[in-house]
Amino acid sequence: MTGICDGRVVVVTGAGRGLGRAHALAFAAEGARLVVNDLGVQLDGTPQTAPDTPAGRVVEEIRAAGGEAVAHAGDIATTVGAASLVHTALDTYGRLDTLVNNAGFLRDRMLVNLDEDDWDAVVHVHLKGHFLPLRHAAAHWRAEAKAGRTPTARIVNTSSGAGLLGSVGQGNYSSAKAAIIGLTLVAAAELARYGVQVNAIAPAARTRMTERAFAKTMAAPEDGFDAMAPENVSPLVVWLGSAASDGVTGRVFEAEGGRITVMEGWRAGPTADKGTRWTPAEAGKTARELLTRAEPPGAVYGA
């Protein structure tokens, strides 16, 4: 297999199903060698009982198509698991070029019913599950750069529309996905000197995590194009993970169907400066006037 990722070594977390699987197959089709990570858990993060693993099945698909891949079943939200993920790439292929952070699960509740354990579990797997692989991969790339072998490295993080706008019933998930955007911006700034570009995507696709939300779009499309197929998101991820994306870093993209959008985050809007301290009444009056000139926020999903 040859393509825009020919010779690159790519790690994809949560790659046993859905978006992660689509990304892994797409990278392999473009010539990449893969480390396919998946813990093999159910939708809420509890262990599965199937004898085979999702990661193993994806590896078999890649190999059957003539590609190279190995499975990794470690918990990347732990230091040991994240470190072994990076070492698997280095021990198997001798290098690491791209990290795609994708792993996650859901435990949806309205805020008044959201248990602390459900909050901690979702933030743990999404946010810490991004930070730890990023941290261990970045340490390797920094060492390479300091040794005079500056890499052409790429990190693609996975946020969500829920992280950009919020989503009713998903306070834990929305918070973690918003934090991933902050992590992306910091990592892009800190790691640029070592040859590492860091971007994030906010995908919309039909997966185990979204099948209820997209139930109305589950029917087979009449025109042959399935707008909610996870495979539609992967081309952008592959490009961001390739050397062809040179110069693109610290960006957030929405991807859905045939649409790609560059998201523009917090920027200064209407401003008033009194030059001294406001009274509460003055501050309120001024805030209301500024709001009349500000762009309205996007609607929270499910509101």
Short mmCIF file of C-alpha atoms in Angstrom, two decimals:
data_model
loop_
_atom_site.label_atom_id
_atom_site.label_comp_id
_atom_site.label_asym_id
_atom_site.label_seq_id
_atom_site.Cartn_x
_atom_site.Cartn_y
_atom_site.Cartn_z
CA MET A 1 0.00 0.00 0.00
CA THR A 2 1.24 3.47 -0.89
CA GLY A 3 -0.24 6.91 -0.32
CA ILE A 4 0.25 10.17 1.54
CA CYS A 5 1.24 8.27 4.72
CA ASP A 6 3.60 5.83 3.05
CA GLY A 7 6.18 4.70 5.61
CA ARG A 8 4.64 6.55 8.56
CA VAL A 9 3.88 4.77 11.83
CA VAL A 10 0.50 5.72 13.23
CA VAL A 11 -1.07 4.97 16.60
CA VAL A 12 -4.87 5.19 16.89
CA THR A 13 -6.55 4.78 20.28
CA GLY A 14 -10.05 3.38 20.57
CA ALA A 15 -9.58 1.93 17.11
CA GLY A 16 -11.56 -1.27 17.49
CA ARG A 17 -14.87 0.19 16.34
CA GLY A 18 -16.55 3.25 14.89
CA LEU A 19 -14.43 6.29 14.11
CA GLY A 20 -11.20 4.75 15.39
CA ARG A 21 -11.57 1.69 13.20
CA ALA A 22 -12.37 3.88 10.18
CA HIS A 23 -9.28 6.01 10.87
CA ALA A 24 -7.01 2.98 11.21
CA LEU A 25 -8.23 1.44 7.95
CA ALA A 26 -7.92 4.78 6.15
CA PHE A 27 -4.34 5.31 7.37
CA ALA A 28 -3.42 1.78 6.30
CA ALA A 29 -4.91 2.40 2.86
CA GLU A 30 -2.55 5.38 2.55
CA GLY A 31 0.53 3.30 3.37
CA ALA A 32 0.83 3.77 7.13
CA ARG A 33 1.86 1.04 9.56
CA LEU A 34 -0.55 0.90 12.47
CA VAL A 35 -0.70 0.31 16.18
CA VAL A 36 -4.39 -0.38 16.79
CA ASN A 37 -5.33 0.32 20.39
CA ASP A 38 -8.60 -0.71 21.98
CA LEU A 39 -9.37 -1.77 25.52
CA GLY A 40 -12.36 -3.75 24.27
CA VAL A 41 -14.93 -2.36 26.69
CA GLN A 42 -18.66 -1.84 26.35
CA LEU A 43 -20.25 1.54 25.65
CA ASP A 44 -20.17 2.62 29.31
CA GLY A 45 -16.59 1.45 29.85
CA THR A 46 -17.36 -1.85 31.56
CA PRO A 47 -15.42 -4.95 30.41
CA GLN A 48 -16.73 -7.02 27.51
CA THR A 49 -16.95 -10.80 27.60
CA ALA A 50 -16.28 -11.65 23.95
CA PRO A 51 -13.31 -14.00 23.44
CA ASP A 52 -11.83 -11.99 20.55
CA THR A 53 -10.84 -8.33 20.73
CA PRO A 54 -12.00 -5.41 18.59
CA ALA A 55 -8.38 -4.34 18.07
CA GLY A 56 -7.44 -7.80 16.88
CA ARG A 57 -10.24 -7.84 14.34
CA VAL A 58 -9.13 -4.49 12.88
CA VAL A 59 -5.54 -5.70 12.68
CA GLU A 60 -6.76 -8.74 10.74
CA GLU A 61 -8.65 -6.46 8.33
CA ILE A 62 -5.56 -4.36 7.70
CA ARG A 63 -3.33 -7.37 7.18
CA ALA A 64 -5.87 -9.02 4.87
CA ALA A 65 -5.71 -5.91 2.69
CA GLY A 66 -1.91 -6.10 2.53
CA GLY A 67 -1.09 -3.61 5.29
CA GLU A 68 0.93 -3.80 8.49
CA ALA A 69 -0.63 -3.52 11.94
CA VAL A 70 -0.29 -4.72 15.52
CA ALA A 71 -2.83 -4.65 18.32
CA HIS A 72 -2.46 -2.95 21.69
CA ALA A 73 -5.04 -3.67 24.39
CA GLY A 74 -3.64 -1.53 27.21
CA ASP A 75 -5.52 1.17 29.11
CA ILE A 76 -4.14 4.40 27.65
CA ALA A 77 -5.69 6.44 30.48
CA THR A 78 -2.99 5.03 32.77
CA THR A 79 0.70 5.87 32.75
CA VAL A 80 1.68 2.24 32.21
CA GLY A 81 -0.78 1.79 29.35
CA ALA A 82 0.15 5.03 27.60
CA ALA A 83 3.86 4.32 27.90
CA SER A 84 3.43 0.80 26.54
CA LEU A 85 1.42 2.20 23.62
CA VAL A 86 4.36 4.34 22.52
CA HIS A 87 6.83 1.53 23.19
CA THR A 88 4.75 -0.84 21.06
CA ALA A 89 5.21 1.46 18.07
CA LEU A 90 8.93 1.89 18.72
CA ASP A 91 9.60 -1.77 19.46
CA THR A 92 7.60 -2.99 16.46
CA TYR A 93 8.49 -0.45 13.80
CA GLY A 94 11.39 1.54 15.24
CA ARG A 95 9.60 4.87 15.02
CA LEU A 96 6.42 6.83 15.73
CA ASP A 97 5.09 9.56 13.46
CA THR A 98 1.41 10.15 14.27
CA LEU A 99 -0.81 9.79 17.30
CA VAL A 100 -4.59 9.87 16.92
CA ASN A 101 -6.35 10.18 20.29
CA ASN A 102 -9.84 8.80 19.85
CA ALA A 103 -10.74 6.49 22.77
CA GLY A 104 -13.80 7.25 24.88
CA PHE A 105 -17.15 6.13 26.23
CA LEU A 106 -20.38 7.65 27.57
CA ARG A 107 -22.25 7.71 30.86
CA ASP A 108 -25.01 10.21 30.13
CA ARG A 109 -27.08 11.72 32.94
CA MET A 110 -28.78 15.01 33.62
CA LEU A 111 -26.61 17.02 36.02
CA VAL A 112 -28.85 16.52 39.05
CA ASN A 113 -28.62 12.74 38.51
CA LEU A 114 -24.94 12.59 37.54
CA ASP A 115 -22.95 10.55 40.06
CA GLU A 116 -19.40 11.54 40.92
CA ASP A 117 -18.16 8.17 39.70
CA ASP A 118 -19.77 8.73 36.29
CA TRP A 119 -18.21 12.20 36.10
CA ASP A 120 -14.77 10.87 37.04
CA ALA A 121 -14.94 7.89 34.67
CA VAL A 122 -15.82 9.94 31.58
CA VAL A 123 -13.34 12.74 32.29
CA HIS A 124 -10.70 10.09 33.03
CA VAL A 125 -10.99 8.20 29.76
CA HIS A 126 -11.50 11.20 27.49
CA LEU A 127 -9.23 13.85 28.97
CA LYS A 128 -6.58 11.79 30.74
CA GLY A 129 -6.79 9.31 27.87
CA HIS A 130 -5.70 12.15 25.59
CA PHE A 131 -3.09 13.67 27.90
CA LEU A 132 -1.10 10.55 28.76
CA PRO A 133 -0.50 9.19 25.22
CA LEU A 134 0.25 12.76 24.09
CA ARG A 135 2.69 13.25 26.94
CA HIS A 136 4.59 10.00 26.28
CA ALA A 137 4.68 10.50 22.51
CA ALA A 138 5.83 14.11 22.97
CA ALA A 139 8.65 13.02 25.29
CA HIS A 140 9.92 10.66 22.58
CA TRP A 141 9.73 13.34 19.90
CA ARG A 142 11.47 15.89 22.11
CA ALA A 143 14.31 13.43 22.66
CA GLU A 144 14.53 12.87 18.92
CA ALA A 145 14.65 16.61 18.24
CA LYS A 146 17.35 17.15 20.87
CA ALA A 147 19.37 14.37 19.27
CA GLY A 148 19.28 16.23 15.95
CA ARG A 149 16.54 14.07 14.42
CA THR A 150 13.63 16.54 14.41
CA PRO A 151 10.52 14.55 13.48
CA THR A 152 7.63 15.39 11.22
CA ALA A 153 5.22 14.40 13.94
CA ARG A 154 1.47 14.82 14.15
CA ILE A 155 -1.15 14.55 16.89
CA VAL A 156 -4.88 14.54 16.11
CA ASN A 157 -7.16 14.88 19.13
CA THR A 158 -10.88 14.12 19.17
CA SER A 159 -13.24 16.71 20.62
CA SER A 160 -16.94 16.96 19.82
CA GLY A 161 -19.72 19.38 19.01
CA ALA A 162 -20.70 18.75 22.62
CA GLY A 163 -17.38 20.27 23.64
CA LEU A 164 -17.94 23.30 21.44
CA LEU A 165 -21.58 24.02 22.25
CA GLY A 166 -22.56 21.76 25.15
CA SER A 167 -25.04 18.90 25.09
CA VAL A 168 -27.98 18.37 27.42
CA GLY A 169 -27.53 15.22 29.50
CA GLN A 170 -23.80 15.12 28.80
CA GLY A 171 -22.23 17.48 31.32
CA ASN A 172 -19.32 15.11 31.95
CA TYR A 173 -18.70 14.38 28.26
CA SER A 174 -19.10 18.02 27.16
CA SER A 175 -16.67 19.20 29.84
CA ALA A 176 -14.04 16.63 28.89
CA LYS A 177 -14.36 17.40 25.18
CA ALA A 178 -14.08 21.15 25.80
CA ALA A 179 -10.96 20.53 27.88
CA ILE A 180 -9.43 18.55 25.00
CA ILE A 181 -9.58 21.67 22.86
CA GLY A 182 -7.65 23.58 25.53
CA LEU A 183 -5.11 20.77 25.70
CA THR A 184 -4.76 20.87 21.91
CA LEU A 185 -3.99 24.60 21.87
CA VAL A 186 -1.38 24.30 24.63
CA ALA A 187 0.26 21.26 23.05
CA ALA A 188 0.44 22.95 19.65
CA ALA A 189 2.25 25.92 21.19
CA GLU A 190 4.61 23.90 23.37
CA LEU A 191 5.56 21.14 20.94
CA ALA A 192 6.09 23.11 17.73
CA ARG A 193 9.80 23.51 18.51
CA TYR A 194 10.16 19.73 18.43
CA GLY A 195 8.56 19.27 15.00
CA VAL A 196 5.14 18.29 16.35
CA GLN A 197 1.85 19.63 14.99
CA VAL A 198 -1.29 19.22 17.10
CA ASN A 199 -4.86 19.66 15.88
CA ALA A 200 -8.32 18.54 16.94
CA ILE A 201 -11.44 17.37 15.17
CA ALA A 202 -15.07 17.57 16.27
CA PRO A 203 -16.61 14.73 14.26
CA ALA A 204 -20.25 13.86 13.71
CA ALA A 205 -20.82 10.27 12.65
CA ARG A 206 -22.89 7.20 13.46
CA THR A 207 -21.09 5.06 16.05
CA ARG A 208 -22.00 3.10 19.17
CA MET A 209 -21.80 6.36 21.11
CA THR A 210 -24.10 8.32 18.81
CA GLU A 211 -26.54 5.76 17.43
CA ARG A 212 -29.40 7.04 19.60
CA ALA A 213 -28.73 10.67 18.68
CA PHE A 214 -28.63 9.83 14.97
CA ALA A 215 -31.45 7.28 14.98
CA LYS A 216 -33.41 9.29 12.40
CA THR A 217 -30.52 9.07 9.94
CA MET A 218 -29.95 5.32 10.26
CA ALA A 219 -31.94 4.46 7.12
CA ALA A 220 -30.02 3.65 3.96
CA PRO A 221 -29.52 6.81 1.87
CA GLU A 222 -31.38 6.99 -1.42
CA ASP A 223 -28.47 8.64 -3.26
CA GLY A 224 -25.90 6.07 -2.10
CA PHE A 225 -23.98 8.51 0.13
CA ASP A 226 -24.27 7.74 3.81
CA ALA A 227 -23.61 11.15 5.36
CA MET A 228 -23.29 9.71 8.87
CA ALA A 229 -20.76 6.98 8.06
CA PRO A 230 -17.62 7.30 10.22
CA GLU A 231 -15.48 6.76 7.12
CA ASN A 232 -16.41 10.29 6.00
CA VAL A 233 -14.41 11.81 8.86
CA SER A 234 -11.25 9.79 8.32
CA PRO A 235 -9.84 11.51 5.19
CA LEU A 236 -9.34 14.76 7.12
CA VAL A 237 -7.75 12.85 10.02
CA VAL A 238 -5.39 11.06 7.63
CA TRP A 239 -4.35 14.34 6.03
CA LEU A 240 -3.79 16.00 9.41
CA GLY A 241 -1.71 12.97 10.40
CA SER A 242 0.44 13.14 7.29
CA ALA A 243 3.44 15.25 6.30
CA ALA A 244 1.18 16.95 3.74
CA SER A 245 -0.44 19.02 6.51
CA ASP A 246 2.77 20.98 7.08
CA GLY A 247 2.10 24.33 8.76
CA VAL A 248 -1.35 23.43 10.13
CA THR A 249 -1.37 23.33 13.92
CA GLY A 250 -3.48 24.52 16.83
CA ARG A 251 -6.66 24.24 14.78
CA VAL A 252 -10.05 22.66 15.39
CA PHE A 253 -12.10 21.22 12.53
CA GLU A 254 -15.66 19.96 12.39
CA ALA A 255 -16.16 17.04 10.03
CA GLU A 256 -19.48 15.49 9.05
CA GLY A 257 -20.50 13.77 5.83
CA GLY A 258 -18.99 15.78 2.99
CA ARG A 259 -18.54 18.94 5.10
CA ILE A 260 -15.35 20.27 6.69
CA THR A 261 -15.47 23.42 8.82
CA VAL A 262 -12.65 25.35 10.47
CA MET A 263 -13.94 26.23 13.93
CA GLU A 264 -13.11 29.68 15.27
CA GLY A 265 -13.00 29.76 19.05
CA TRP A 266 -13.16 32.48 21.65
CA ARG A 267 -12.26 35.88 20.22
CA ALA A 268 -12.78 39.31 21.72
CA GLY A 269 -16.18 40.71 20.78
CA PRO A 270 -17.80 44.02 21.72
CA THR A 271 -15.86 45.75 24.51
CA ALA A 272 -16.34 48.75 26.79
CA ASP A 273 -13.63 50.27 28.99
CA LYS A 274 -14.59 52.84 31.61
CA GLY A 275 -11.00 53.35 32.69
CA THR A 276 -11.90 52.77 36.32
CA ARG A 277 -14.03 50.44 38.43
CA TRP A 278 -17.69 49.93 37.49
CA THR A 279 -20.55 49.90 39.95
CA PRO A 280 -22.68 46.72 39.75
CA ALA A 281 -25.52 48.70 38.12
CA GLU A 282 -23.16 50.25 35.57
CA ALA A 283 -21.57 46.88 34.83
CA GLY A 284 -24.97 45.32 34.26
CA LYS A 285 -26.17 48.13 32.00
CA THR A 286 -22.96 47.99 29.99
CA ALA A 287 -23.04 44.20 29.71
CA ARG A 288 -26.59 44.31 28.35
CA GLU A 289 -25.61 46.93 25.79
CA LEU A 290 -22.58 44.89 24.69
CA LEU A 291 -24.76 41.80 24.31
CA THR A 292 -26.97 43.64 21.80
CA ARG A 293 -23.88 43.93 19.57
CA ALA A 294 -22.51 40.44 20.17
CA GLU A 295 -23.02 37.34 18.05
CA PRO A 296 -25.55 35.00 19.72
CA PRO A 297 -24.11 31.69 20.94
CA GLY A 298 -24.90 28.46 19.14
CA ALA A 299 -27.69 26.37 20.55
CA VAL A 300 -26.78 23.67 23.06
CA TYR A 301 -27.44 20.21 21.60
CA GLY A 302 -30.72 18.83 22.89
CA ALA A 303 -31.95 22.13 24.28
#
